[in-house]
Every structure is written in C-alpha cells, then in structure tokens.
Tab-separated table of C-alpha atoms in Angstrom:
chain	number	residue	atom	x	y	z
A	48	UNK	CA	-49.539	6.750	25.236
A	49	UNK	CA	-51.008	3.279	24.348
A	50	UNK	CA	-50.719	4.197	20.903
A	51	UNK	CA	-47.399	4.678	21.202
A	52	UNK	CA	-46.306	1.686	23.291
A	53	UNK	CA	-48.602	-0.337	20.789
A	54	UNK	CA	-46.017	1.303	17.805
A	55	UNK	CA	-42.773	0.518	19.758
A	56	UNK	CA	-43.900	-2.960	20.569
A	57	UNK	CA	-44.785	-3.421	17.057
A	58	UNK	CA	-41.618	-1.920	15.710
A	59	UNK	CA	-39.429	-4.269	17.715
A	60	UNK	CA	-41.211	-7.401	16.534
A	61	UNK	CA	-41.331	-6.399	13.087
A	62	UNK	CA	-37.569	-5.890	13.308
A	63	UNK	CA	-36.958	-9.077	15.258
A	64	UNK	CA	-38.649	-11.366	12.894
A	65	UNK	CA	-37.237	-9.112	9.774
A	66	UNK	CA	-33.663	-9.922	10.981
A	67	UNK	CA	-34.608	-13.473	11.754
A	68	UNK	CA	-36.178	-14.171	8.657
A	69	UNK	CA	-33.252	-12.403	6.822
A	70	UNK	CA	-30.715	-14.913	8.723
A	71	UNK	CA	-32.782	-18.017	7.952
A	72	UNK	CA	-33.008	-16.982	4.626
A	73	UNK	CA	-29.380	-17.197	4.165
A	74	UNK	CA	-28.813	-20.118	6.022
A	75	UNK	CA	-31.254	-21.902	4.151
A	76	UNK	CA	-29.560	-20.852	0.768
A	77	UNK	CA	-26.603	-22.250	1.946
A	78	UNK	CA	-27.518	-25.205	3.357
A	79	UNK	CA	-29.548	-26.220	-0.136
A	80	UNK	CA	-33.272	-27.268	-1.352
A	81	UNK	CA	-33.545	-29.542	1.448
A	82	UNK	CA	-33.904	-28.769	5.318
A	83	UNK	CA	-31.879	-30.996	7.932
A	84	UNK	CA	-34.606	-33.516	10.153
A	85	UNK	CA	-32.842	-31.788	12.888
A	86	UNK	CA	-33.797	-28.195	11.678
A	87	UNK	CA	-37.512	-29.189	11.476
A	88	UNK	CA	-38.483	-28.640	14.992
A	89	UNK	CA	-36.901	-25.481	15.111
A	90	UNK	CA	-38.284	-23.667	18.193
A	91	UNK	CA	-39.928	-20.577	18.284
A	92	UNK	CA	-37.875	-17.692	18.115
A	93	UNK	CA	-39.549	-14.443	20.381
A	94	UNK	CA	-36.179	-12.582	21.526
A	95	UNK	CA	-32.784	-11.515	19.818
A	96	UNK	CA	-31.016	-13.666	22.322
A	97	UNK	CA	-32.646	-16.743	21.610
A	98	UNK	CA	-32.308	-15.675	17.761
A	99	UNK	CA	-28.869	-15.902	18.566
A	100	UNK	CA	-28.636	-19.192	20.379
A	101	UNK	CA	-30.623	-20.908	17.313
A	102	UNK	CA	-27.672	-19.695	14.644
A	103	UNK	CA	-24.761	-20.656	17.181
A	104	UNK	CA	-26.269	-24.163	18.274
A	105	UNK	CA	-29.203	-25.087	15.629
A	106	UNK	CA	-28.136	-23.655	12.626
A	107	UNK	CA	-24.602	-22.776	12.142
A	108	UNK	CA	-23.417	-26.268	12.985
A	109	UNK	CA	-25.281	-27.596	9.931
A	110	UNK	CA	-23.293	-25.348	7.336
A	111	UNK	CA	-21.456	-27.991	5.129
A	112	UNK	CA	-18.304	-25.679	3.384
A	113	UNK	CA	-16.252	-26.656	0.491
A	114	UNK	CA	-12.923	-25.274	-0.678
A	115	UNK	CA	-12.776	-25.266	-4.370
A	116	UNK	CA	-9.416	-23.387	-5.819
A	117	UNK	CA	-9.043	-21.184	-8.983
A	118	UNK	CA	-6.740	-23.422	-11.755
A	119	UNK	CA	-4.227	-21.471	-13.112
A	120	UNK	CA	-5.497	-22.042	-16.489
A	121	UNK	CA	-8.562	-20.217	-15.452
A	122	UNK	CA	-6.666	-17.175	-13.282
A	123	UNK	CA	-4.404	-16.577	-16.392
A	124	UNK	CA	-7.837	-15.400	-18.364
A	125	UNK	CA	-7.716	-12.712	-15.756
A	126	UNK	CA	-5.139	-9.703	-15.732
A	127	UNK	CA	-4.978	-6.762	-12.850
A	128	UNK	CA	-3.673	-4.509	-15.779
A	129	UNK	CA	-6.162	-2.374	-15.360
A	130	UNK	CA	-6.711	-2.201	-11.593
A	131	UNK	CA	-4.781	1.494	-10.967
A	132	UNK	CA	-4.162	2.274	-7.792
A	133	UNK	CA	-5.094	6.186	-6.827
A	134	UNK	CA	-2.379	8.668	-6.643
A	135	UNK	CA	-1.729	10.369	-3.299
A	136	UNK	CA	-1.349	13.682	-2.165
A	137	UNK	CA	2.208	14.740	-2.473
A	138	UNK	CA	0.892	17.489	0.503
A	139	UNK	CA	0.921	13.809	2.281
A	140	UNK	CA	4.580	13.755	2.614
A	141	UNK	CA	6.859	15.607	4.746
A	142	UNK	CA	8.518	18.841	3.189
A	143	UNK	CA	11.488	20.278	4.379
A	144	UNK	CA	13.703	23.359	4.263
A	145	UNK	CA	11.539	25.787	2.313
A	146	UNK	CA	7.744	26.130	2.025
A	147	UNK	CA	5.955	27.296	-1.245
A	148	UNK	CA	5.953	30.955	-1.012
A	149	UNK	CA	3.394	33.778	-2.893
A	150	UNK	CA	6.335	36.394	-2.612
A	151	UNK	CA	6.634	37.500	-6.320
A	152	UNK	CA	10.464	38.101	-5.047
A	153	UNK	CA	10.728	34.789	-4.592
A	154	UNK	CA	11.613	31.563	-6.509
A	155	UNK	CA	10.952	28.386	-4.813
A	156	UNK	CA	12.136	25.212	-6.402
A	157	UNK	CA	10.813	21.640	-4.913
A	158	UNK	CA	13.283	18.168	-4.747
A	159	UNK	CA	11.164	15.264	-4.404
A	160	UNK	CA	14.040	13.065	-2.643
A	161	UNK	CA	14.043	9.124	-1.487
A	162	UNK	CA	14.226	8.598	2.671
A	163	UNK	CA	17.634	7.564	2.981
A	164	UNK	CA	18.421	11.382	2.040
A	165	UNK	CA	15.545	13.742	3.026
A	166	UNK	CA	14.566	11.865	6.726
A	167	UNK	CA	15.306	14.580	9.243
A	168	UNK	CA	14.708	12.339	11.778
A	169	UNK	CA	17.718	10.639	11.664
A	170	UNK	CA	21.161	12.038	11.840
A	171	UNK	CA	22.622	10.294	9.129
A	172	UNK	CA	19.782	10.468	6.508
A	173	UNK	CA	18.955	14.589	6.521
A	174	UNK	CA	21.984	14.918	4.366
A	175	UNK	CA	19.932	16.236	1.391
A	176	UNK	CA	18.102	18.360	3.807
A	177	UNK	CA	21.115	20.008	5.373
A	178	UNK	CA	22.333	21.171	2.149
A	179	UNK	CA	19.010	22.740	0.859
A	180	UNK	CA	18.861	24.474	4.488
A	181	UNK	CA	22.534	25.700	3.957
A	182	UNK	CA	21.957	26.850	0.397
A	183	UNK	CA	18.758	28.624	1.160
A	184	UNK	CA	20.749	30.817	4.032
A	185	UNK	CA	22.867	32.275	0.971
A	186	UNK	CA	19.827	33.610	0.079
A	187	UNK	CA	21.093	33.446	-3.526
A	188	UNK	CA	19.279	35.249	-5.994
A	189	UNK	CA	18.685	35.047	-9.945
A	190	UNK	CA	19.144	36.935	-12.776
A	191	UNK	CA	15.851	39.546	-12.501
A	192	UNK	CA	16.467	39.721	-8.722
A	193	UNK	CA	14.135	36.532	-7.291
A	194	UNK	CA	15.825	34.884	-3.981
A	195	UNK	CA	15.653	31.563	-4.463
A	196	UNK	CA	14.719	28.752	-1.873
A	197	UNK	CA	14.898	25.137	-2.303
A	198	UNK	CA	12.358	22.307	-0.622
A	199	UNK	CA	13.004	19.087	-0.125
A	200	UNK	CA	10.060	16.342	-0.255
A	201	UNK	CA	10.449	13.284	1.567
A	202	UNK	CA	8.475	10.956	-0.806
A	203	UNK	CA	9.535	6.998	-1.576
A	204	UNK	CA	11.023	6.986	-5.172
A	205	UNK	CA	8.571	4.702	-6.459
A	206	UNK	CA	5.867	6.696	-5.351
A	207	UNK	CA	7.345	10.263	-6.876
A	208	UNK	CA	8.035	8.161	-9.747
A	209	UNK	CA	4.290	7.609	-10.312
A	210	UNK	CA	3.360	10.977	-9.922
A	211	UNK	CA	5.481	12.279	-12.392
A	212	UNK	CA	4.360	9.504	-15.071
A	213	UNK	CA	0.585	10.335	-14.151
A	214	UNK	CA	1.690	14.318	-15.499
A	215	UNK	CA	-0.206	15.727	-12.440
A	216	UNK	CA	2.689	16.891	-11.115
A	217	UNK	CA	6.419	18.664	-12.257
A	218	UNK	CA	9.195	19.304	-9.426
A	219	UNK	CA	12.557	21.285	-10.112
A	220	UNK	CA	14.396	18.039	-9.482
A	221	UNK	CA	14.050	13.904	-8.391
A	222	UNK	CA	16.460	12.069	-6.775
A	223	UNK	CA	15.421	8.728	-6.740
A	224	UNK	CA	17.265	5.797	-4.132
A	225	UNK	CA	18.208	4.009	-7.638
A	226	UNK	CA	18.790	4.792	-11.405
A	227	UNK	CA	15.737	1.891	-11.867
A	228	UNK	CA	13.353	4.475	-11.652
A	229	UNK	CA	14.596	6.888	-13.769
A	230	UNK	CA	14.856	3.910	-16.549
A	231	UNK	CA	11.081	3.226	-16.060
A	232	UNK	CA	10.421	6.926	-16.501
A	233	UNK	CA	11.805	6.753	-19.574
A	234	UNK	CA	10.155	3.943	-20.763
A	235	UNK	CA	6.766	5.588	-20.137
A	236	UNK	CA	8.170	8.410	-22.567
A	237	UNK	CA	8.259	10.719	-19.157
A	238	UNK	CA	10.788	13.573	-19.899
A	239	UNK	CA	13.939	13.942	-18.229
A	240	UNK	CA	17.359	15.768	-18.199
A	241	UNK	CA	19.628	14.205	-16.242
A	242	UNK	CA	21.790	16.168	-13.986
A	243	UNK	CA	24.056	13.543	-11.603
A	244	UNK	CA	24.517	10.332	-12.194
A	245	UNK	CA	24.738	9.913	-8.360
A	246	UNK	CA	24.449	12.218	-5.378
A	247	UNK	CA	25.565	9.697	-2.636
A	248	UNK	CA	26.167	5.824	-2.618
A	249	UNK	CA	23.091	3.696	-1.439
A	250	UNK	CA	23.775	-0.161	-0.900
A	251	UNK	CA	21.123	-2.802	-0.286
A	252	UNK	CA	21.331	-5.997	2.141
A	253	UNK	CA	20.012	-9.095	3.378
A	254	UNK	CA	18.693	-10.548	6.640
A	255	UNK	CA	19.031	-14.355	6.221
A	256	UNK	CA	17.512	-16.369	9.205
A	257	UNK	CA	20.406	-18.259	11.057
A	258	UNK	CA	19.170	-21.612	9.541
A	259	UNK	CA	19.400	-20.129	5.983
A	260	UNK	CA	22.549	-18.621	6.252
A	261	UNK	CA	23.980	-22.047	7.654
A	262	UNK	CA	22.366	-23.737	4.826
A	263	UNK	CA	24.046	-21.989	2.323
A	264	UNK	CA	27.595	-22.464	3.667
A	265	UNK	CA	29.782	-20.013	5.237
A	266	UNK	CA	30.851	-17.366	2.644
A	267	UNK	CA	27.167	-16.442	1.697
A	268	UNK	CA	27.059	-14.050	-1.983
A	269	UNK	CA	24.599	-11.640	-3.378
A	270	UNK	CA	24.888	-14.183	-6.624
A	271	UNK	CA	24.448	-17.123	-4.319
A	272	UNK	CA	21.722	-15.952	-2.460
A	273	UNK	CA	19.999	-14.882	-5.831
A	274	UNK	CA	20.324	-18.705	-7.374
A	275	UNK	CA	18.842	-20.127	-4.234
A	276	UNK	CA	15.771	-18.287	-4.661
A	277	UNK	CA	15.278	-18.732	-8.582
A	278	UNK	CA	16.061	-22.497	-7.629
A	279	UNK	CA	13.383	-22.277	-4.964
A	280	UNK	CA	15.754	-23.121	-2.007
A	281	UNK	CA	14.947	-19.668	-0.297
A	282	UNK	CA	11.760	-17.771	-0.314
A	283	UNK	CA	12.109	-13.316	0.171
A	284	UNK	CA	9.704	-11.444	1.394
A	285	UNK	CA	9.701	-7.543	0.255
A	286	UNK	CA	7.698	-4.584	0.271
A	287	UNK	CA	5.737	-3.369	-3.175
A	288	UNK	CA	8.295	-3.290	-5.840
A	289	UNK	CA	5.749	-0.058	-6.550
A	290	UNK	CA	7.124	1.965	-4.391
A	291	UNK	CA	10.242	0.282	-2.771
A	292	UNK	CA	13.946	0.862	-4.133
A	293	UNK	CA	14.868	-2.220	-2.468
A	294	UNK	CA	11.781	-4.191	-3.614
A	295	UNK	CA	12.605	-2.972	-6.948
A	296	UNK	CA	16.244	-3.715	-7.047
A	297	UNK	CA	15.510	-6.837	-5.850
A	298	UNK	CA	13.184	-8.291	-8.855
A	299	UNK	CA	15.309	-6.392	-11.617
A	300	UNK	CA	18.150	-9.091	-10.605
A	301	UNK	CA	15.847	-11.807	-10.122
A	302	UNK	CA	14.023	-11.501	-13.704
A	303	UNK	CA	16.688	-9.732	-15.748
C-alpha cells in the first residue's frame, strides 16, 4: 500500500509540473527572449488550480499579439487548385421509388434528379418521383422479358455532377436544376447523350433587404440588380457554386 500511494503521489506531481512546464514553455516562446519584471516572482505553483490562476492573472495578461495580413501579391503565389474535396456516398442521399434489385428478371435503372423534382417531402417538388412510382406500377417489361423499375436519387446537381466527372459512378439518366451543369460536363470531356432539353421550368429569385430594394428604386431588374453588385453597390451571399444551381447560375451571369 505505501508503495502504491508513494506511485500515485508521484504520478500526479510529475504530471502537474509536466503540464506546467509545458504551459510556461509556450508562454515564454511567445512572450520572447526576455521575461517581464512582473513574471520574475512568479509564485510557486503546487496545485492545478493555482496553475490555472497563474495563466489567467500572471501570465496571460502579458501576451503582446500582433495582426499582420497576407498581401495579395503574396496570396496570389498560392492556388487551392489542388485542394479536392472527397466525393460522398451517393448511398448518402435519399432514393426513391425503386430500390436496386438482384432479381435477374429485373432491370433497374437509377435518375440522379435535383431537389426541386425528387423531394417527397413536399407536395409540389415529388413530381419526378410520382412519375417513376406511376411508371414502375406498369410493370413494363423489355425485349428478353426483364420488368423494369426506375429510382429516383435525390442528390444536388452540382454534387451528381461531380460524381459523374470523377467516373466512379454511371446512372441511367441526370436531370440537373440547370443546363450549366451539363455544359461543365462537357467541358471535362464527360460523355453525354442528351435526351430533353427540359423536363419542367425552374426559375431563380432574390431576397433584397427592404433598405436595398428602396435603394435601387421601385421597379427593381434581374439586370439591375446584377450591375449593382459588379459596381459594388450590393454585396450576395450564396451557397457553394459547387454544388448549388442557384449559386451557380448566379456567378455564370456575374462573370460571363
């Protein structure tokens, strides 16, 4: 027993004055070669709670911080080009209608499909989903006899649109919010066969804060609203262009 009260006892001082050497380590780094007068007559430290009261009141207060900013002539050395961000799993997103099935007598084709279509959630955006569900009761079958079943992903457009240039993936059919993605498909040399131009009519908006709307006058354009932000008049906030139709939409008109 004293042997092991002697170990415990030993063990917690070791630690104390290992985390308390650790901390005034730092703190010494940062506050240079030279120690403040104040800092001299440090008292002794024998507990984590006066450990504590030393940083807060002796120490901490002493810390002389500097802000010192990036130029831009230094930042644009720098490029994020090759900072990818990881693919998800599509088995991450909701699928609808029809499952994948191991039935040999069955063909199962997959729809990746942007939320305003394949959100079952809401009445007026399972639209896509209610016509899979209705075909799928036909129970339609192909030439050598498969019935075929259709699924519907619910996946951001931006998102499917990565997977498909990364290769790791191939669904029967995309339906993207906007005709933007397809374009960038293309221009990473993805293949595609386009089917319909347009399945339904998507339209983007605006929210304006009361004092910005007022400030651009009463009749309020896309156009207008477009020049006051190139002219720095207005300032947008949007999700990541990366996976946002909107976002997207948004910076094509801005830049091009």
């Amino acid at each position: 027993m004293f042997f092991q009260r002697a170990f415990l006892r030993f063990k917690q001082t070791f630690s104390l004055g290992l985390i308390t050497g650790l901390s005034l380590a730092l703190l010494w780094g940062c506050l240079g070669s030279e120690m403040p007068a104040n800092l001299s007559s440090m008292p002794a430290i024998d507990s984590p709670e006066q450990a504590e009261t030393v940083l807060l009141e002796t120490l901490l207060p002493n810390i002389e911080t500097e802000e010192m900013f990036v130029s831009d002539e230094v930042a644009s050395r720098y490029n994020t080009d090759n900072i990818i961000e990881p693919l998800p799993n599509v088995e991450d997103f909701p699928l609808h209608a029809a499952t994948p099935s191991n039935n040999p007598n069955t063909l199962y084709l997959e729809i990746y499909s942007s939320s305003e279509k394949a959100n079952v959630d809401k009445q007026n955006e399972r639209w896509l989903v209610e016509v899979a569900e209705a075909f799928n009761q036909q129970a339609l079958t192909t030439a050598s006899g498969q019935t075929i079943q259709v699924g519907i992903r619910q996946i951001p457009s931006g998102t499917a649109a990565r997977l498909l240039a990364a290769g790791t993936l191939q669904p029967a059919g995309y339906s993207p919010s906007n005709d933007l993605w397809i374009e960038l498909l293309k221009s990473q040399e993805v293949s595609i066969t386009p089917v319909e131009e347009s399945l339904v009519l998507n339209t983007a908006g605006f929210v304006l804060q009361a004092d910005a709307y007022t400030a651009l006058g009463s009749d309020v354009s896309f156009e207008q609203i477009v020049d006051a932000m190139l002219s720095g008049q207005l300032t947008a906030g949007y999700p990541n262009p990366y996976t946002s139709s909107t976002s997207l939409n948004l910076l094509y008109h801005l830049f091009w």
